[in-house]
DNA sequence: AACAACCTCAACCGCATCAGA
DNA sequence: GTCTGATGCGGTTGAGGTTGT
């Protein structure tokens, strides 16, 4: 298992012919074309079909964070920022879960926004040290907690408002009510 | 104008989990 | 039940841009 990962994204001699670094418009175009035909799955095969010297993982990331339709680019709104702050307070560094509540935003974008804007502000607000963003989040949880740990707060269930617009006010008010009542629920799971 | 320091964000890495054989 | 490849996620890095001196 580990071998497959190592084989795909390490800098081993076996992968040195792979492109790295920034994607070119040509690569983007090829990738989008292949995904349009074959769908966004089997990334290794997609990379091969597109003739890209990229690993499947890199193709997936590029698609998910940049090329995917409905990606909302540009400034995070005040409403979104407030939501991120509150969701992070509740969920910790579960960026994909937070991103799921912000249509058009990616986990990577939210993570970057957190580290570059919000964590700094949070540490200032709490009299913290500021400075390096490394290791500042502090509320990261064990990996086994991901995907919903049994018995504890089930974020997936909590956020299952499948018939609702993710940003509608009812959901927000439900969330805020929960947050006010159990604001620290995430911390000691 | 030149340089340094800082900031932002796209991309990479390593690991865990999922799913199919 | 085990193995293996694929996928998803959070943490981290580094290039390029911006701001300050």
PDB file of C-alpha atoms (C1' of nucleotides) in Angstrom:
ATOM      1  CA  UNK A   1       0.000   0.000   0.000  1.00  0.00           C
ATOM      2  CA  UNK A   2       2.589   2.477   1.052  1.00  0.00           C
ATOM      3  CA  UNK A   3       4.472   1.405  -1.999  1.00  0.00           C
ATOM      4  CA  UNK A   4       1.824   2.732  -4.318  1.00  0.00           C
ATOM      5  CA  UNK A   5       1.965   6.102  -2.733  1.00  0.00           C
ATOM      6  CA  UNK A   6       5.694   6.187  -2.626  1.00  0.00           C
ATOM      7  CA  UNK A   7       5.847   5.133  -6.204  1.00  0.00           C
ATOM      8  CA  UNK A   8       3.485   7.833  -7.248  1.00  0.00           C
ATOM      9  CA  UNK A   9       4.628  10.924  -5.461  1.00  0.00           C
ATOM     10  CA  UNK A  10       8.062  10.514  -4.083  1.00  0.00           C
ATOM     11  CA  UNK A  11      11.089  11.968  -5.734  1.00  0.00           C
ATOM     12  CA  UNK A  12      12.440   8.534  -6.430  1.00  0.00           C
ATOM     13  CA  UNK A  13      14.433   7.830  -9.551  1.00  0.00           C
ATOM     14  CA  UNK A  14      11.350   6.072 -10.916  1.00  0.00           C
ATOM     15  CA  UNK A  15       9.321   9.273 -10.924  1.00  0.00           C
ATOM     16  CA  UNK A  16      11.926  11.777 -11.908  1.00  0.00           C
ATOM     17  CA  UNK A  17      10.449  12.175 -15.378  1.00  0.00           C
ATOM     18  CA  UNK A  18       7.288  13.585 -13.859  1.00  0.00           C
ATOM     19  CA  UNK A  19       6.581  17.275 -14.128  1.00  0.00           C
ATOM     20  CA  UNK A  20       6.511  19.169 -10.884  1.00  0.00           C
ATOM     21  CA  UNK A  21       5.654  22.662  -9.892  1.00  0.00           C
ATOM     22  CA  UNK A  22       3.161  25.030 -11.397  1.00  0.00           C
ATOM     23  CA  UNK A  23       0.693  23.810 -13.959  1.00  0.00           C
ATOM     24  CA  UNK A  24       0.696  25.335 -17.421  1.00  0.00           C
ATOM     25  CA  UNK A  25      -2.486  26.381 -19.245  1.00  0.00           C
ATOM     26  CA  UNK A  26      -1.846  23.580 -21.719  1.00  0.00           C
ATOM     27  CA  UNK A  27      -1.756  20.999 -18.949  1.00  0.00           C
ATOM     28  CA  UNK A  28      -4.931  22.428 -17.460  1.00  0.00           C
ATOM     29  CA  UNK A  29      -6.659  22.212 -20.800  1.00  0.00           C
ATOM     30  CA  UNK A  30      -5.622  18.612 -21.390  1.00  0.00           C
ATOM     31  CA  UNK A  31      -6.673  17.595 -17.929  1.00  0.00           C
ATOM     32  CA  UNK A  32     -10.061  19.272 -18.208  1.00  0.00           C
ATOM     33  CA  UNK A  33     -10.688  17.661 -21.575  1.00  0.00           C
ATOM     34  CA  UNK A  34      -9.935  14.169 -20.342  1.00  0.00           C
ATOM     35  CA  UNK A  35     -12.057  14.637 -17.229  1.00  0.00           C
ATOM     36  CA  UNK A  36     -14.917  15.916 -19.358  1.00  0.00           C
ATOM     37  CA  UNK A  37     -14.827  12.653 -21.279  1.00  0.00           C
ATOM     38  CA  UNK A  38     -13.942  10.097 -18.630  1.00  0.00           C
ATOM     39  CA  UNK A  39     -15.079  11.718 -15.413  1.00  0.00           C
ATOM     40  CA  UNK A  40     -13.123  12.673 -12.330  1.00  0.00           C
ATOM     41  CA  UNK A  41     -11.966   9.298 -11.171  1.00  0.00           C
ATOM     42  CA  UNK A  42      -9.074   6.911 -11.779  1.00  0.00           C
ATOM     43  CA  UNK A  43      -6.635   9.773 -11.655  1.00  0.00           C
ATOM     44  CA  UNK A  44      -3.653   7.748 -12.685  1.00  0.00           C
ATOM     45  CA  UNK A  45      -5.472   6.746 -15.832  1.00  0.00           C
ATOM     46  CA  UNK A  46      -6.550  10.322 -16.418  1.00  0.00           C
ATOM     47  CA  UNK A  47      -2.971  11.514 -16.175  1.00  0.00           C
ATOM     48  CA  UNK A  48      -1.957   8.887 -18.699  1.00  0.00           C
ATOM     49  CA  UNK A  49      -4.842   9.593 -21.070  1.00  0.00           C
ATOM     50  CA  UNK A  50      -4.116  13.303 -20.981  1.00  0.00           C
ATOM     51  CA  UNK A  51      -0.500  12.603 -21.774  1.00  0.00           C
ATOM     52  CA  UNK A  52       0.520  14.586 -18.726  1.00  0.00           C
ATOM     53  CA  UNK A  53       3.793  13.891 -17.010  1.00  0.00           C
ATOM     54  CA  UNK A  54       2.028  14.271 -13.696  1.00  0.00           C
ATOM     55  CA  UNK A  55       1.085  11.788 -11.042  1.00  0.00           C
ATOM     56  CA  UNK A  56      -2.591  11.066 -10.544  1.00  0.00           C
ATOM     57  CA  UNK A  57      -2.517  12.720  -7.211  1.00  0.00           C
ATOM     58  CA  UNK A  58      -1.285  15.953  -8.695  1.00  0.00           C
ATOM     59  CA  UNK A  59      -4.027  15.837 -11.323  1.00  0.00           C
ATOM     60  CA  UNK A  60      -6.669  15.299  -8.673  1.00  0.00           C
ATOM     61  CA  UNK A  61      -5.399  18.192  -6.621  1.00  0.00           C
ATOM     62  CA  UNK A  62      -5.302  20.494  -9.598  1.00  0.00           C
ATOM     63  CA  UNK A  63      -8.840  19.560 -10.535  1.00  0.00           C
ATOM     64  CA  UNK A  64     -10.247  19.783  -7.035  1.00  0.00           C
ATOM     65  CA  UNK A  65      -8.581  23.068  -6.145  1.00  0.00           C
ATOM     66  CA  UNK A  66      -8.555  24.937  -9.388  1.00  0.00           C
ATOM     67  CA  UNK A  67     -10.220  23.478 -12.464  1.00  0.00           C
ATOM     68  CA  UNK A  68     -13.413  22.055 -11.015  1.00  0.00           C
ATOM     69  CA  UNK A  69     -16.581  23.868 -12.104  1.00  0.00           C
ATOM     70  CA  UNK A  70     -18.233  26.169  -9.568  1.00  0.00           C
ATOM     71  CA  UNK A  71     -14.991  26.990  -7.845  1.00  0.00           C
ATOM     72  CA  UNK A  72     -15.466  30.381  -6.299  1.00  0.00           C
ATOM     73  CA  UNK A  73     -12.319  32.400  -6.544  1.00  0.00           C
ATOM     74  CA  UNK A  74     -11.541  35.728  -5.016  1.00  0.00           C
ATOM     75  CA  UNK A  75     -12.018  37.261  -1.630  1.00  0.00           C
ATOM     76  CA  UNK A  76     -13.574  35.409   1.247  1.00  0.00           C
ATOM     77  CA  UNK A  77     -16.643  37.359   2.300  1.00  0.00           C
ATOM     78  CA  UNK A  78     -17.294  38.465   5.857  1.00  0.00           C
ATOM     79  CA  UNK A  79     -20.038  35.907   6.121  1.00  0.00           C
ATOM     80  CA  UNK A  80     -17.759  33.144   4.934  1.00  0.00           C
ATOM     81  CA  UNK A  81     -15.010  34.261   7.250  1.00  0.00           C
ATOM     82  CA  UNK A  82     -17.340  34.236  10.209  1.00  0.00           C
ATOM     83  CA  UNK A  83     -18.478  30.772   9.257  1.00  0.00           C
ATOM     84  CA  UNK A  84     -14.924  29.537   8.960  1.00  0.00           C
ATOM     85  CA  UNK A  85     -14.062  30.907  12.375  1.00  0.00           C
ATOM     86  CA  UNK A  86     -17.028  29.277  14.010  1.00  0.00           C
ATOM     87  CA  UNK A  87     -16.691  25.993  12.199  1.00  0.00           C
ATOM     88  CA  UNK A  88     -13.030  25.833  13.032  1.00  0.00           C
ATOM     89  CA  UNK A  89     -13.825  26.495  16.650  1.00  0.00           C
ATOM     90  CA  UNK A  90     -16.208  23.590  16.548  1.00  0.00           C
ATOM     91  CA  UNK A  91     -14.416  21.154  14.275  1.00  0.00           C
ATOM     92  CA  UNK A  92     -10.768  22.027  14.503  1.00  0.00           C
ATOM     93  CA  UNK A  93      -8.600  21.479  11.439  1.00  0.00           C
ATOM     94  CA  UNK A  94     -11.103  19.429   9.518  1.00  0.00           C
ATOM     95  CA  UNK A  95     -10.749  21.574   6.476  1.00  0.00           C
ATOM     96  CA  UNK A  96     -12.669  19.379   4.082  1.00  0.00           C
ATOM     97  CA  UNK A  97     -15.629  19.379   6.414  1.00  0.00           C
ATOM     98  CA  UNK A  98     -15.482  23.143   6.759  1.00  0.00           C
ATOM     99  CA  UNK A  99     -15.125  23.507   2.991  1.00  0.00           C
ATOM    100  CA  UNK A 100     -18.227  21.392   2.578  1.00  0.00           C
ATOM    101  CA  UNK A 101     -20.218  24.158   4.209  1.00  0.00           C
ATOM    102  CA  UNK A 102     -18.788  26.833   1.957  1.00  0.00           C
ATOM    103  CA  UNK A 103     -19.952  26.221  -1.601  1.00  0.00           C
ATOM    104  CA  UNK A 104     -17.278  26.815  -4.173  1.00  0.00           C
ATOM    105  CA  UNK A 105     -14.497  26.957  -1.638  1.00  0.00           C
ATOM    106  CA  UNK A 106     -11.869  24.253  -1.390  1.00  0.00           C
ATOM    107  CA  UNK A 107     -10.319  22.776   1.696  1.00  0.00           C
ATOM    108  CA  UNK A 108      -6.942  24.001   0.512  1.00  0.00           C
ATOM    109  CA  UNK A 109      -8.213  27.536   0.071  1.00  0.00           C
ATOM    110  CA  UNK A 110      -9.784  27.583   3.506  1.00  0.00           C
ATOM    111  CA  UNK A 111      -6.695  26.092   5.071  1.00  0.00           C
ATOM    112  CA  UNK A 112      -4.527  28.729   3.420  1.00  0.00           C
ATOM    113  CA  UNK A 113      -6.899  31.472   4.457  1.00  0.00           C
ATOM    114  CA  UNK A 114      -6.873  30.219   7.993  1.00  0.00           C
ATOM    115  CA  UNK A 115      -3.121  30.129   8.293  1.00  0.00           C
ATOM    116  CA  UNK A 116      -2.522  33.417   6.496  1.00  0.00           C
ATOM    117  CA  UNK A 117      -5.344  35.467   8.014  1.00  0.00           C
ATOM    118  CA  UNK A 118      -7.361  33.951  10.775  1.00  0.00           C
ATOM    119  CA  UNK A 119      -4.900  32.056  12.919  1.00  0.00           C
ATOM    120  CA  UNK A 120      -2.808  35.189  13.155  1.00  0.00           C
ATOM    121  CA  UNK A 121      -5.814  37.201  14.169  1.00  0.00           C
ATOM    122  CA  UNK A 122      -6.890  34.559  16.645  1.00  0.00           C
ATOM    123  CA  UNK A 123      -3.514  34.479  18.322  1.00  0.00           C
ATOM    124  CA  UNK A 124      -3.464  38.263  18.520  1.00  0.00           C
ATOM    125  CA  UNK A 125      -6.929  38.303  20.021  1.00  0.00           C
ATOM    126  CA  UNK A 126      -5.887  35.810  22.652  1.00  0.00           C
ATOM    127  CA  UNK A 127      -2.636  37.570  23.378  1.00  0.00           C
ATOM    128  CA  UNK A 128      -0.794  34.822  21.632  1.00  0.00           C
ATOM    129  CA  UNK A 129       2.648  34.976  20.183  1.00  0.00           C
ATOM    130  CA  UNK A 130       1.780  35.324  16.517  1.00  0.00           C
ATOM    131  CA  UNK A 131       4.620  34.968  14.091  1.00  0.00           C
ATOM    132  CA  UNK A 132       5.172  31.623  12.435  1.00  0.00           C
ATOM    133  CA  UNK A 133       2.109  29.872  11.209  1.00  0.00           C
ATOM    134  CA  UNK A 134       3.621  26.492  11.863  1.00  0.00           C
ATOM    135  CA  UNK A 135       2.006  24.408  14.526  1.00  0.00           C
ATOM    136  CA  UNK A 136      -0.362  27.181  15.434  1.00  0.00           C
ATOM    137  CA  UNK A 137      -3.659  25.555  14.770  1.00  0.00           C
ATOM    138  CA  UNK A 138      -3.293  23.597  17.953  1.00  0.00           C
ATOM    139  CA  UNK A 139      -6.635  21.901  17.737  1.00  0.00           C
ATOM    140  CA  UNK A 140      -5.671  19.212  15.322  1.00  0.00           C
ATOM    141  CA  UNK A 141      -7.125  15.924  16.291  1.00  0.00           C
ATOM    142  CA  UNK A 142      -5.985  12.366  15.910  1.00  0.00           C
ATOM    143  CA  UNK A 143      -6.517  10.954  12.479  1.00  0.00           C
ATOM    144  CA  UNK A 144      -8.781   8.267  13.797  1.00  0.00           C
ATOM    145  CA  UNK A 145     -11.227  10.979  14.712  1.00  0.00           C
ATOM    146  CA  UNK A 146     -11.703  11.843  11.071  1.00  0.00           C
ATOM    147  CA  UNK A 147     -14.796  10.677   9.357  1.00  0.00           C
ATOM    148  CA  UNK A 148     -16.700  10.701  12.590  1.00  0.00           C
ATOM    149  CA  UNK A 149     -15.628   8.950  15.720  1.00  0.00           C
ATOM    150  CA  UNK A 150     -18.335   6.791  17.237  1.00  0.00           C
ATOM    151  CA  UNK A 151     -20.074   8.152  20.267  1.00  0.00           C
ATOM    152  CA  UNK A 152     -18.573  11.583  20.058  1.00  0.00           C
ATOM    153  CA  UNK A 153     -19.928  14.563  18.189  1.00  0.00           C
ATOM    154  CA  UNK A 154     -20.748  13.397  14.694  1.00  0.00           C
ATOM    155  CA  UNK A 155     -19.971  16.315  12.465  1.00  0.00           C
ATOM    156  CA  UNK A 156     -21.175  14.606   9.311  1.00  0.00           C
ATOM    157  CA  UNK A 157     -24.540  13.912  10.799  1.00  0.00           C
ATOM    158  CA  UNK A 158     -24.726  17.347  12.321  1.00  0.00           C
ATOM    159  CA  UNK A 159     -24.068  18.944   8.972  1.00  0.00           C
ATOM    160  CA  UNK A 160     -26.377  16.739   6.989  1.00  0.00           C
ATOM    161  CA  UNK A 161     -28.793  19.365   5.726  1.00  0.00           C
ATOM    162  CA  UNK A 162     -29.069  17.799   2.338  1.00  0.00           C
ATOM    163  CA  UNK A 163     -32.210  19.711   1.411  1.00  0.00           C
ATOM    164  CA  UNK A 164     -30.907  23.058   2.459  1.00  0.00           C
ATOM    165  CA  UNK A 165     -28.793  25.641   0.827  1.00  0.00           C
ATOM    166  CA  UNK A 166     -25.557  25.414   2.771  1.00  0.00           C
ATOM    167  CA  UNK A 167     -25.485  29.080   3.570  1.00  0.00           C
ATOM    168  CA  UNK A 168     -29.100  29.611   4.385  1.00  0.00           C
ATOM    169  CA  UNK A 169     -29.918  31.407   7.549  1.00  0.00           C
ATOM    170  CA  UNK A 170     -31.779  28.593   9.236  1.00  0.00           C
ATOM    171  CA  UNK A 171     -28.748  26.398   9.098  1.00  0.00           C
ATOM    172  CA  UNK A 172     -26.545  29.177  10.344  1.00  0.00           C
ATOM    173  CA  UNK A 173     -28.823  29.912  13.257  1.00  0.00           C
ATOM    174  CA  UNK A 174     -29.019  26.214  14.132  1.00  0.00           C
ATOM    175  CA  UNK A 175     -25.290  26.047  14.025  1.00  0.00           C
ATOM    176  CA  UNK A 176     -24.797  29.154  16.087  1.00  0.00           C
ATOM    177  CA  UNK A 177     -27.253  27.878  18.662  1.00  0.00           C
ATOM    178  CA  UNK A 178     -25.311  24.641  18.876  1.00  0.00           C
ATOM    179  CA  UNK A 179     -22.078  26.548  19.031  1.00  0.00           C
ATOM    180  CA  UNK A 180     -23.285  28.698  21.882  1.00  0.00           C
ATOM    181  CA  UNK A 181     -24.532  25.741  23.831  1.00  0.00           C
ATOM    182  CA  UNK A 182     -21.620  23.415  23.237  1.00  0.00           C
ATOM    183  CA  UNK A 183     -18.882  25.631  21.990  1.00  0.00           C
ATOM    184  CA  UNK A 184     -16.122  23.440  23.340  1.00  0.00           C
ATOM    185  CA  UNK A 185     -17.650  20.152  22.277  1.00  0.00           C
ATOM    186  CA  UNK A 186     -14.863  19.377  19.889  1.00  0.00           C
ATOM    187  CA  UNK A 187     -11.970  19.944  22.162  1.00  0.00           C
ATOM    188  CA  UNK A 188     -12.008  16.900  24.348  1.00  0.00           C
ATOM    189  CA  UNK A 189     -13.367  14.155  22.201  1.00  0.00           C
TER     190      UNK A 189
ATOM    191  C1'  DA B   1      16.293  52.119  -6.795  1.00  0.00           C
ATOM    192  C1'  DA B   2      17.760  48.197  -4.186  1.00  0.00           C
ATOM    193  C1'  DC B   3      17.322  45.059  -0.878  1.00  0.00           C
ATOM    194  C1'  DA B   4      15.139  42.540   2.911  1.00  0.00           C
ATOM    195  C1'  DA B   5      11.287  40.905   5.249  1.00  0.00           C
ATOM    196  C1'  DC B   6       6.881  39.365   5.035  1.00  0.00           C
ATOM    197  C1'  DC B   7       2.695  37.355   2.944  1.00  0.00           C
ATOM    198  C1'  DT B   8      -0.091  34.492  -0.034  1.00  0.00           C
ATOM    199  C1'  DC B   9      -1.345  30.484  -2.240  1.00  0.00           C
ATOM    200  C1'  DA B  10      -0.480  26.585  -5.460  1.00  0.00           C
ATOM    201  C1'  DA B  11       1.541  22.426  -5.071  1.00  0.00           C
ATOM    202  C1'  DC B  12       3.791  18.605  -2.799  1.00  0.00           C
ATOM    203  C1'  DC B  13       4.314  15.025   0.874  1.00  0.00           C
ATOM    204  C1'  DG B  14       3.118  11.398   3.993  1.00  0.00           C
ATOM    205  C1'  DC B  15      -0.270   8.884   6.014  1.00  0.00           C
ATOM    206  C1'  DA B  16      -4.940   6.835   6.712  1.00  0.00           C
ATOM    207  C1'  DT B  17      -8.817   4.902   4.806  1.00  0.00           C
ATOM    208  C1'  DC B  18     -11.611   2.893   1.244  1.00  0.00           C
ATOM    209  C1'  DA B  19     -12.773  -0.471  -2.130  1.00  0.00           C
ATOM    210  C1'  DG B  20     -12.150  -4.169  -5.141  1.00  0.00           C
ATOM    211  C1'  DA B  21      -9.747  -8.478  -6.340  1.00  0.00           C
TER     212       DA B  21
ATOM    213  C1'  DG C   1      -9.423 -12.185   5.802  1.00  0.00           C
ATOM    214  C1'  DT C   2      -5.613 -10.228   3.246  1.00  0.00           C
ATOM    215  C1'  DC C   3      -3.433  -7.636  -0.207  1.00  0.00           C
ATOM    216  C1'  DT C   4      -3.003  -3.857  -3.243  1.00  0.00           C
ATOM    217  C1'  DG C   5      -4.164   0.217  -5.799  1.00  0.00           C
ATOM    218  C1'  DA C   6      -6.831   4.432  -5.527  1.00  0.00           C
ATOM    219  C1'  DT C   7      -8.432   8.217  -3.132  1.00  0.00           C
ATOM    220  C1'  DG C   8      -8.882  11.782   0.465  1.00  0.00           C
ATOM    221  C1'  DC C   9      -7.062  14.573   3.967  1.00  0.00           C
ATOM    222  C1'  DG C  10      -4.153  17.612   6.821  1.00  0.00           C
ATOM    223  C1'  DG C  11       0.463  19.397   7.240  1.00  0.00           C
ATOM    224  C1'  DT C  12       4.168  21.644   5.031  1.00  0.00           C
ATOM    225  C1'  DT C  13       7.021  23.906   1.565  1.00  0.00           C
ATOM    226  C1'  DG C  14       8.639  27.288  -1.576  1.00  0.00           C
ATOM    227  C1'  DA C  15       8.090  30.519  -5.524  1.00  0.00           C
ATOM    228  C1'  DG C  16       6.459  34.753  -6.559  1.00  0.00           C
ATOM    229  C1'  DG C  17       4.340  38.964  -5.212  1.00  0.00           C
ATOM    230  C1'  DT C  18       3.943  42.862  -2.006  1.00  0.00           C
ATOM    231  C1'  DT C  19       5.348  45.993   1.416  1.00  0.00           C
ATOM    232  C1'  DG C  20       8.631  48.275   4.316  1.00  0.00           C
ATOM    233  C1'  DT C  21      13.194  50.370   5.048  1.00  0.00           C
TER     234       DT C  21
END
